Tab-separated table of C-alpha atoms and ligand atoms in Angstrom:
chain	number	residue	atom	x	y	z
A	1	MET	CA	-34.004	18.261	-18.577
A	2	ILE	CA	-36.713	16.590	-16.375
A	3	LYS	CA	-36.799	12.827	-17.635
A	4	ARG	CA	-39.424	10.558	-16.114
A	5	TRP	CA	-38.090	6.897	-15.536
A	6	ASP	CA	-39.810	3.543	-14.664
A	7	PHE	CA	-36.721	1.345	-13.877
A	8	HIS	CA	-38.510	-2.732	-13.181
A	9	ILE	CA	-40.631	-3.836	-16.101
A	10	HIS	CA	-40.665	-7.429	-17.297
A	11	SER	CA	-40.791	-8.451	-20.835
A	12	ASP	CA	-42.730	-11.528	-22.052
A	13	LEU	CA	-39.214	-13.399	-21.521
A	14	SER	CA	-39.702	-13.446	-17.727
A	15	PRO	CA	-42.517	-16.514	-17.144
A	16	CYS	CA	-44.496	-14.630	-14.864
A	17	ALA	CA	-45.101	-11.497	-17.077
A	18	ASP	CA	-48.263	-11.312	-19.362
A	19	ASP	CA	-48.091	-12.667	-22.863
A	20	GLU	CA	-48.929	-8.711	-23.876
A	21	MET	CA	-45.563	-7.473	-22.966
A	22	THR	CA	-43.921	-7.344	-26.148
A	23	PRO	CA	-41.462	-4.913	-26.909
A	24	ASN	CA	-43.617	-2.634	-28.984
A	25	ASN	CA	-46.744	-3.359	-26.650
A	26	ILE	CA	-44.298	-2.059	-23.726
A	27	VAL	CA	-42.829	1.157	-25.738
A	28	ASN	CA	-46.020	2.668	-26.947
A	29	MET	CA	-47.509	2.306	-23.381
A	30	ALA	CA	-44.615	3.581	-21.628
A	31	LEU	CA	-45.606	6.518	-24.120
A	32	ILE	CA	-49.042	6.684	-23.677
A	33	LYS	CA	-48.042	6.902	-19.617
A	34	GLY	CA	-45.938	10.105	-20.173
A	35	LEU	CA	-42.696	8.193	-19.061
A	36	SER	CA	-39.338	9.240	-20.859
A	37	GLY	CA	-37.329	6.485	-20.346
A	38	ILE	CA	-37.714	2.648	-18.906
A	39	SER	CA	-35.305	-0.045	-18.084
A	40	ILE	CA	-36.156	-3.883	-18.989
A	41	THR	CA	-35.252	-6.021	-16.083
A	42	ASP	CA	-36.005	-9.622	-16.884
A	43	HIS	CA	-35.672	-12.161	-14.434
A	44	ASN	CA	-32.002	-13.859	-14.973
A	45	SER	CA	-31.804	-13.029	-18.621
A	46	ILE	CA	-31.284	-10.366	-20.883
A	47	LYS	CA	-32.529	-11.389	-24.271
A	48	ASN	CA	-35.006	-9.319	-25.015
A	49	LEU	CA	-32.931	-6.385	-24.580
A	50	ILE	CA	-31.768	-5.948	-28.367
A	51	ALA	CA	-35.484	-5.783	-29.714
A	52	ILE	CA	-36.373	-3.529	-26.912
A	53	GLU	CA	-33.824	-0.944	-27.117
A	54	LYS	CA	-34.452	-0.796	-30.765
A	55	VAL	CA	-37.844	-0.077	-30.593
A	56	ALA	CA	-37.567	2.107	-27.997
A	57	LYS	CA	-34.641	4.347	-29.793
A	58	ASP	CA	-36.892	4.404	-32.940
A	59	LYS	CA	-40.024	5.907	-30.766
A	60	GLY	CA	-37.874	8.575	-28.599
A	61	LEU	CA	-38.011	6.871	-25.779
A	62	ASP	CA	-34.897	6.680	-23.551
A	63	PHE	CA	-33.709	3.004	-22.362
A	64	LEU	CA	-31.121	1.549	-19.787
A	65	PRO	CA	-30.215	-1.968	-19.800
A	66	GLY	CA	-31.059	-3.878	-16.649
A	67	VAL	CA	-31.662	-7.468	-15.245
A	68	GLU	CA	-33.427	-8.513	-11.949
A	69	LEU	CA	-31.090	-11.120	-11.117
A	70	THR	CA	-31.718	-13.539	-8.171
A	71	THR	CA	-28.798	-14.601	-6.032
A	72	LYS	CA	-28.102	-18.033	-4.571
A	73	GLU	CA	-30.024	-16.682	-1.394
A	74	GLU	CA	-33.158	-16.379	-3.395
A	75	ILE	CA	-32.691	-12.071	-3.157
A	76	HIS	CA	-34.029	-9.845	-6.151
A	77	VAL	CA	-31.267	-7.472	-6.911
A	78	LEU	CA	-31.633	-5.062	-10.313
A	79	ILE	CA	-28.458	-4.863	-12.001
A	80	TYR	CA	-28.259	-1.642	-14.575
A	81	PHE	CA	-25.493	-1.340	-17.431
A	82	GLU	CA	-23.989	1.489	-19.469
A	83	SER	CA	-24.593	0.576	-22.801
A	84	MET	CA	-24.907	-2.814	-25.259
A	85	ASP	CA	-21.335	-2.872	-25.052
A	86	GLN	CA	-21.516	-4.833	-21.551
A	87	TYR	CA	-24.091	-6.831	-22.898
A	88	GLN	CA	-22.147	-9.819	-23.969
A	89	ALA	CA	-20.280	-10.238	-20.476
A	90	MET	CA	-23.164	-9.768	-18.938
A	91	ASP	CA	-25.185	-12.515	-20.959
A	92	THR	CA	-21.972	-14.753	-20.609
A	93	PHE	CA	-22.221	-14.136	-16.766
A	94	LEU	CA	-25.898	-15.041	-16.542
A	95	SER	CA	-25.559	-18.281	-18.566
A	96	GLU	CA	-22.622	-19.143	-16.280
A	97	VAL	CA	-24.553	-19.058	-13.281
A	98	LEU	CA	-28.262	-20.286	-14.131
A	99	PRO	CA	-29.154	-23.447	-13.662
A	100	ARG	CA	-30.041	-25.864	-16.766
A	101	ARG	CA	-33.482	-26.684	-15.476
A	102	ALA	CA	-36.081	-26.912	-18.056
A	103	ASN	CA	-38.709	-24.269	-18.359
A	104	ARG	CA	-42.746	-26.038	-18.122
A	105	PRO	CA	-44.594	-23.294	-20.022
A	106	GLY	CA	-47.830	-24.562	-19.431
A	107	LEU	CA	-46.903	-24.710	-15.465
A	108	PHE	CA	-44.788	-21.585	-15.388
A	109	GLY	CA	-45.611	-19.826	-18.358
A	110	HIS	CA	-43.649	-18.226	-21.646
A	111	GLN	CA	-40.052	-16.927	-21.740
A	112	ARG	CA	-40.501	-15.760	-25.440
A	113	ILE	CA	-37.866	-13.801	-26.920
A	114	TYR	CA	-38.629	-11.496	-29.496
A	115	ASP	CA	-37.401	-9.329	-32.605
A	116	GLU	CA	-37.841	-5.486	-33.065
A	117	ASN	CA	-41.257	-6.394	-35.006
A	118	ASP	CA	-42.715	-8.316	-31.481
A	119	ARG	CA	-42.188	-11.534	-33.729
A	120	VAL	CA	-41.207	-14.365	-31.535
A	121	ILE	CA	-37.621	-15.604	-32.297
A	122	GLY	CA	-37.292	-18.168	-29.940
A	123	GLU	CA	-37.943	-19.090	-26.332
A	124	GLU	CA	-35.576	-19.499	-23.218
A	125	GLU	CA	-35.662	-22.927	-22.339
A	126	ASN	CA	-33.865	-23.247	-18.926
A	127	LEU	CA	-36.431	-21.329	-16.026
A	128	LEU	CA	-35.465	-18.133	-15.473
A	129	MET	CA	-37.663	-18.219	-11.811
A	130	ASN	CA	-34.573	-20.048	-10.231
A	131	ALA	CA	-32.207	-18.925	-8.169
A	132	THR	CA	-28.908	-18.610	-10.121
A	133	ARG	CA	-25.730	-19.582	-8.605
A	134	ALA	CA	-24.414	-16.520	-8.006
A	135	SER	CA	-24.024	-15.275	-4.264
A	136	LEU	CA	-25.174	-11.823	-3.416
A	137	GLU	CA	-21.288	-10.912	-3.018
A	138	GLU	CA	-20.725	-12.348	-6.470
A	139	ALA	CA	-23.466	-10.580	-8.099
A	140	TYR	CA	-22.555	-7.221	-6.666
A	141	ARG	CA	-18.682	-7.818	-7.397
A	142	PHE	CA	-19.652	-8.787	-11.463
A	143	SER	CA	-21.470	-5.306	-11.593
A	144	ASN	CA	-18.762	-3.355	-10.284
A	145	GLU	CA	-16.582	-5.074	-12.829
A	146	ILE	CA	-19.017	-4.189	-15.638
A	147	ASP	CA	-19.345	-0.718	-14.222
A	148	GLY	CA	-23.211	-1.329	-13.348
A	149	LEU	CA	-25.383	-0.069	-10.826
A	150	PHE	CA	-26.429	-2.566	-7.951
A	151	VAL	CA	-29.772	-1.950	-6.403
A	152	PRO	CA	-31.231	-4.479	-4.252
A	153	ALA	CA	-35.202	-5.136	-5.506
A	154	HIS	CA	-38.327	-4.093	-3.325
A	155	ILE	CA	-36.477	-4.179	-0.112
A	156	ASP	CA	-40.274	-4.035	1.549
A	157	ARG	CA	-41.150	-7.164	0.277
A	158	SER	CA	-41.433	-10.031	3.021
A	159	SER	CA	-40.286	-12.155	-0.043
A	160	PHE	CA	-37.459	-12.618	-2.545
A	161	SER	CA	-35.679	-9.208	-0.588
A	162	ILE	CA	-32.350	-8.252	1.008
A	163	LEU	CA	-34.214	-7.522	4.168
A	164	SER	CA	-36.881	-10.702	4.363
A	165	ASN	CA	-33.593	-13.335	3.340
A	166	LEU	CA	-30.799	-11.742	5.159
A	167	GLY	CA	-32.117	-9.207	7.817
A	168	PHE	CA	-29.825	-6.380	6.184
A	169	ILE	CA	-27.737	-4.762	3.931
A	170	PRO	CA	-24.111	-6.177	4.487
A	171	PRO	CA	-21.990	-2.720	4.986
A	172	HIS	CA	-18.671	-3.737	3.146
A	173	LEU	CA	-20.624	-4.033	-0.061
A	174	GLY	CA	-21.117	-0.476	-0.242
A	175	ILE	CA	-24.677	-0.377	-1.526
A	176	ARG	CA	-25.779	3.125	-1.447
A	177	MET	CA	-29.079	3.079	-3.392
A	178	ILE	CA	-32.086	0.319	-3.108
A	179	GLU	CA	-35.649	-0.055	-4.502
A	180	LEU	CA	-38.965	0.509	-2.883
A	181	SER	CA	-42.163	-1.058	-4.168
A	182	LYS	CA	-44.696	0.796	-5.724
A	183	ASN	CA	-47.224	0.784	-3.028
A	184	THR	CA	-45.034	1.479	0.009
A	185	SER	CA	-45.127	4.532	1.604
A	186	VAL	CA	-41.734	6.006	1.870
A	187	GLU	CA	-42.249	7.637	5.082
A	188	GLN	CA	-43.862	4.281	6.625
A	189	PHE	CA	-40.770	2.500	5.692
A	190	TYR	CA	-38.462	4.944	6.916
A	191	LYS	CA	-40.297	4.938	10.325
A	192	ASN	CA	-39.427	1.214	10.318
A	193	HIS	CA	-36.098	1.184	9.022
A	194	PRO	CA	-35.053	4.590	9.933
A	195	TRP	CA	-31.190	3.780	8.739
A	196	ALA	CA	-32.501	3.468	5.262
A	197	LYS	CA	-32.585	7.517	5.188
A	198	THR	CA	-28.641	7.397	3.982
A	199	LEU	CA	-29.516	5.563	1.149
A	200	SER	CA	-30.968	6.790	-2.313
A	201	TYR	CA	-34.005	4.925	-3.324
A	202	LEU	CA	-35.883	4.147	-6.763
A	203	LYS	CA	-39.644	3.278	-6.502
A	204	ASN	CA	-40.539	1.099	-9.899
A	205	SER	CA	-43.493	-0.543	-11.061
A	206	ASP	CA	-42.059	-4.152	-11.079
A	207	ALA	CA	-44.319	-4.115	-14.055
A	208	HIS	CA	-45.455	-7.960	-15.285
A	209	HIS	CA	-48.555	-6.217	-16.934
A	210	LEU	CA	-48.679	-3.527	-19.264
A	211	VAL	CA	-51.265	-1.577	-17.212
A	212	ASP	CA	-48.848	-1.621	-14.031
A	213	LEU	CA	-46.188	0.748	-15.632
A	214	LEU	CA	-45.816	3.919	-13.851
A	215	GLU	CA	-47.652	6.839	-14.929
A	216	GLY	CA	-45.393	9.979	-15.860
A	217	THR	CA	-46.832	11.937	-12.586
A	218	GLU	CA	-45.817	9.144	-10.027
A	219	ALA	CA	-42.323	8.332	-12.217
A	220	ASN	CA	-38.322	8.729	-10.962
A	221	CYS	CA	-38.147	12.175	-11.858
A	222	PHE	CA	-34.721	13.288	-12.656
A	223	ASP	CA	-33.185	16.614	-14.228
A	224	ILE	CA	-30.380	15.153	-16.540
A	225	GLN	CA	-28.320	17.342	-17.965
A	226	ASN	CA	-27.945	17.105	-21.987
A	227	GLY	CA	-25.460	14.505	-22.698
A	228	GLU	CA	-25.353	13.073	-19.462
A	229	SER	CA	-26.245	9.565	-19.638
A	230	VAL	CA	-29.108	8.521	-16.753
A	231	LEU	CA	-26.817	5.581	-15.559
A	232	LYS	CA	-24.353	8.138	-14.668
A	233	HIS	CA	-26.757	10.670	-13.030
A	234	LEU	CA	-27.777	7.878	-10.550
A	235	LYS	CA	-24.311	7.090	-9.506
A	236	ASN	CA	-23.490	10.689	-9.100
A	237	HIS	CA	-26.412	11.760	-6.997
A	238	GLN	CA	-26.750	8.402	-4.837
A	239	LEU	CA	-26.509	9.636	-1.451
B	301	ZN	ZN1	-38.391	-9.417	-7.813
B	302	ZN	ZN1	-39.109	-7.629	-10.855
């Protein structure tokens, strides 16, 4: 069955995301756009995943839990995990590596935690925009420990990307999938980085506003068999 996914969306928990990025608004917009599945990948926190997964399930939208971690090197990486079973391990890891520095909502934006009825049930106090103490290597190792999928984010961007900050993808890590920004031409990227043709890629919205979610027609498209999880599919179809 053909499934259309946007794997990189921020909720209102991310300080830089719009206040309108609530669980129900995101799920409703994904359905309007013709998506069949979404991942929520907030900066350095997963505290809205439970509510959004509930809403998604209720409305028939597939959901893959994820996070956008900022490594010590200020590289953004996406880590996807199979199910909420790994939620606790991920939550503990993030709380261990996130520096204790208070957010100033007036300056950086709110970091709201919601329930499935879009009620605000809390606010993350530590600023989620900071780099964590986890190195790229440590983050990769942790992702493997929880059988996650590790995808360096928006690697074509001139900041907060593995190429902008390291200049290359360390070959010993065995990274096989990358993310390109929504507005990048894949052909142009391959022209400048021919080695990238040996890797699989995702092209996501990195939406911070509702209107930015991918349209179904521009989404990541996969033929997924009944009973096969999207994460397994991604792992099995990496180059
Ligand atoms: Zn990013
Ligand atoms: Zn992002």
